[in-house]
Every structure is written in C-alpha cells, then in structure tokens.
Amino acid sequence: MELNEIVALLETQFPGVRKDGLNQLARVIAMQVNTKEEATGIVGKLTAEAVAKFVADWRKDADAEIDKAVSYTHLRAH
C-alpha cells in the first residue's frame, strides 16, 4: 500500500491533525501492512487521543533535534 493512501486514511479519520505528524504515523503503519484492508483496520483502531499523543511526542523529539542543530550551527559560526 502506498504511503499517501495511508496518509489519506489518517486525514479522513483525524481531520485537523498536523499533516507532518500524520506522515510519520503513516510511515510506522506502512511497515506493518501490505493491503488497504490491513491499513484501514489499524487506522480504525486508533483513537484521537493516541494520535494526538503520537504527533505531540514526535514533534517534541523533532523540535529538540532542530534546536540542537541550530545551536551547533550558531556555535560554529562564532
């Protein structure tokens, strides 16, 4: 199953959630499924709370990595 199809399933099920976070969640799901039926089954088991927590945790980790990179770049520039 294509990643964009899983993203579309997630966007339908969880409107308003950050697309970058849904893309990351779709990548996790894509590693576990081969068919649309399997993907639909997994997405159907997710709760809004679980998805929101996944996205928030992923963003927190991503933002921390970005902050480290910016700090490192800033230190090297001076």
Tab-separated table of C-alpha atoms in Angstrom:
chain	number	residue	atom	x	y	z
A	1	MET	CA	0.000	0.000	0.000
A	2	GLU	CA	1.248	3.467	-0.887
A	3	LEU	CA	2.213	5.862	1.887
A	4	ASN	CA	-0.036	8.607	0.511
A	5	GLU	CA	-3.024	6.255	0.752
A	6	ILE	CA	-2.343	5.659	4.433
A	7	VAL	CA	-1.952	9.409	4.990
A	8	ALA	CA	-5.324	9.923	3.300
A	9	LEU	CA	-6.929	7.348	5.621
A	10	LEU	CA	-5.444	9.113	8.641
A	11	GLU	CA	-6.509	12.561	7.431
A	12	THR	CA	-10.062	11.312	6.950
A	13	GLN	CA	-10.162	9.704	10.387
A	14	PHE	CA	-8.342	12.526	12.199
A	15	PRO	CA	-9.073	15.848	10.489
A	16	GLY	CA	-7.171	18.830	11.781
A	17	VAL	CA	-4.144	16.855	12.969
A	18	ARG	CA	-0.797	18.139	11.679
A	19	LYS	CA	-0.005	16.571	8.334
A	20	ASP	CA	3.698	16.176	9.133
A	21	GLY	CA	2.757	14.121	12.185
A	22	LEU	CA	0.301	12.024	10.200
A	23	ASN	CA	3.029	11.402	7.623
A	24	GLN	CA	5.263	9.998	10.366
A	25	LEU	CA	2.459	7.848	11.733
A	26	ALA	CA	1.717	6.607	8.212
A	27	ARG	CA	5.344	5.505	7.858
A	28	VAL	CA	5.030	3.447	11.029
A	29	ILE	CA	1.801	1.870	9.792
A	30	ALA	CA	3.263	1.231	6.320
A	31	MET	CA	5.934	-1.009	7.850
A	32	GLN	CA	3.210	-3.240	9.259
A	33	VAL	CA	0.741	-3.589	6.393
A	34	ASN	CA	0.561	-4.882	2.851
A	35	THR	CA	-3.034	-4.164	1.923
A	36	LYS	CA	-5.557	-1.357	2.192
A	37	GLU	CA	-7.701	-3.598	4.381
A	38	GLU	CA	-4.869	-4.057	6.867
A	39	ALA	CA	-4.156	-0.313	6.923
A	40	THR	CA	-7.836	0.509	7.346
A	41	GLY	CA	-8.014	-1.960	10.228
A	42	ILE	CA	-5.086	-0.371	12.053
A	43	VAL	CA	-6.291	3.189	11.454
A	44	GLY	CA	-9.750	2.164	12.668
A	45	LYS	CA	-8.280	1.002	15.986
A	46	LEU	CA	-6.548	4.319	16.676
A	47	THR	CA	-8.088	6.875	18.987
A	48	ALA	CA	-7.894	10.629	18.592
A	49	GLU	CA	-6.041	10.791	21.911
A	50	ALA	CA	-3.438	8.232	20.821
A	51	VAL	CA	-2.850	10.015	17.516
A	52	ALA	CA	-2.580	13.409	19.212
A	53	LYS	CA	-0.043	11.992	21.695
A	54	PHE	CA	1.977	10.341	18.908
A	55	VAL	CA	2.130	13.589	16.936
A	56	ALA	CA	2.943	15.699	20.002
A	57	ASP	CA	5.716	13.312	21.069
A	58	TRP	CA	7.139	13.160	17.546
A	59	ARG	CA	7.076	16.971	17.232
A	60	LYS	CA	8.772	17.323	20.621
A	61	ASP	CA	11.582	14.993	19.505
A	62	ALA	CA	11.876	16.652	16.087
A	63	ASP	CA	11.924	20.145	17.587
A	64	ALA	CA	14.635	19.099	20.059
A	65	GLU	CA	16.794	17.810	17.196
A	66	ILE	CA	16.247	21.025	15.248
A	67	ASP	CA	17.183	23.097	18.293
A	68	LYS	CA	20.394	21.078	18.708
A	69	ALA	CA	21.301	21.569	15.063
A	70	VAL	CA	20.610	25.314	15.198
A	71	SER	CA	22.654	25.674	18.397
A	72	TYR	CA	25.536	23.721	16.892
A	73	THR	CA	25.441	25.803	13.706
A	74	HIS	CA	25.281	29.006	15.727
A	75	LEU	CA	28.267	27.972	17.879
A	76	ARG	CA	30.342	27.054	14.849
A	77	ALA	CA	29.580	30.392	13.199
A	78	HIS	CA	31.132	32.318	16.084
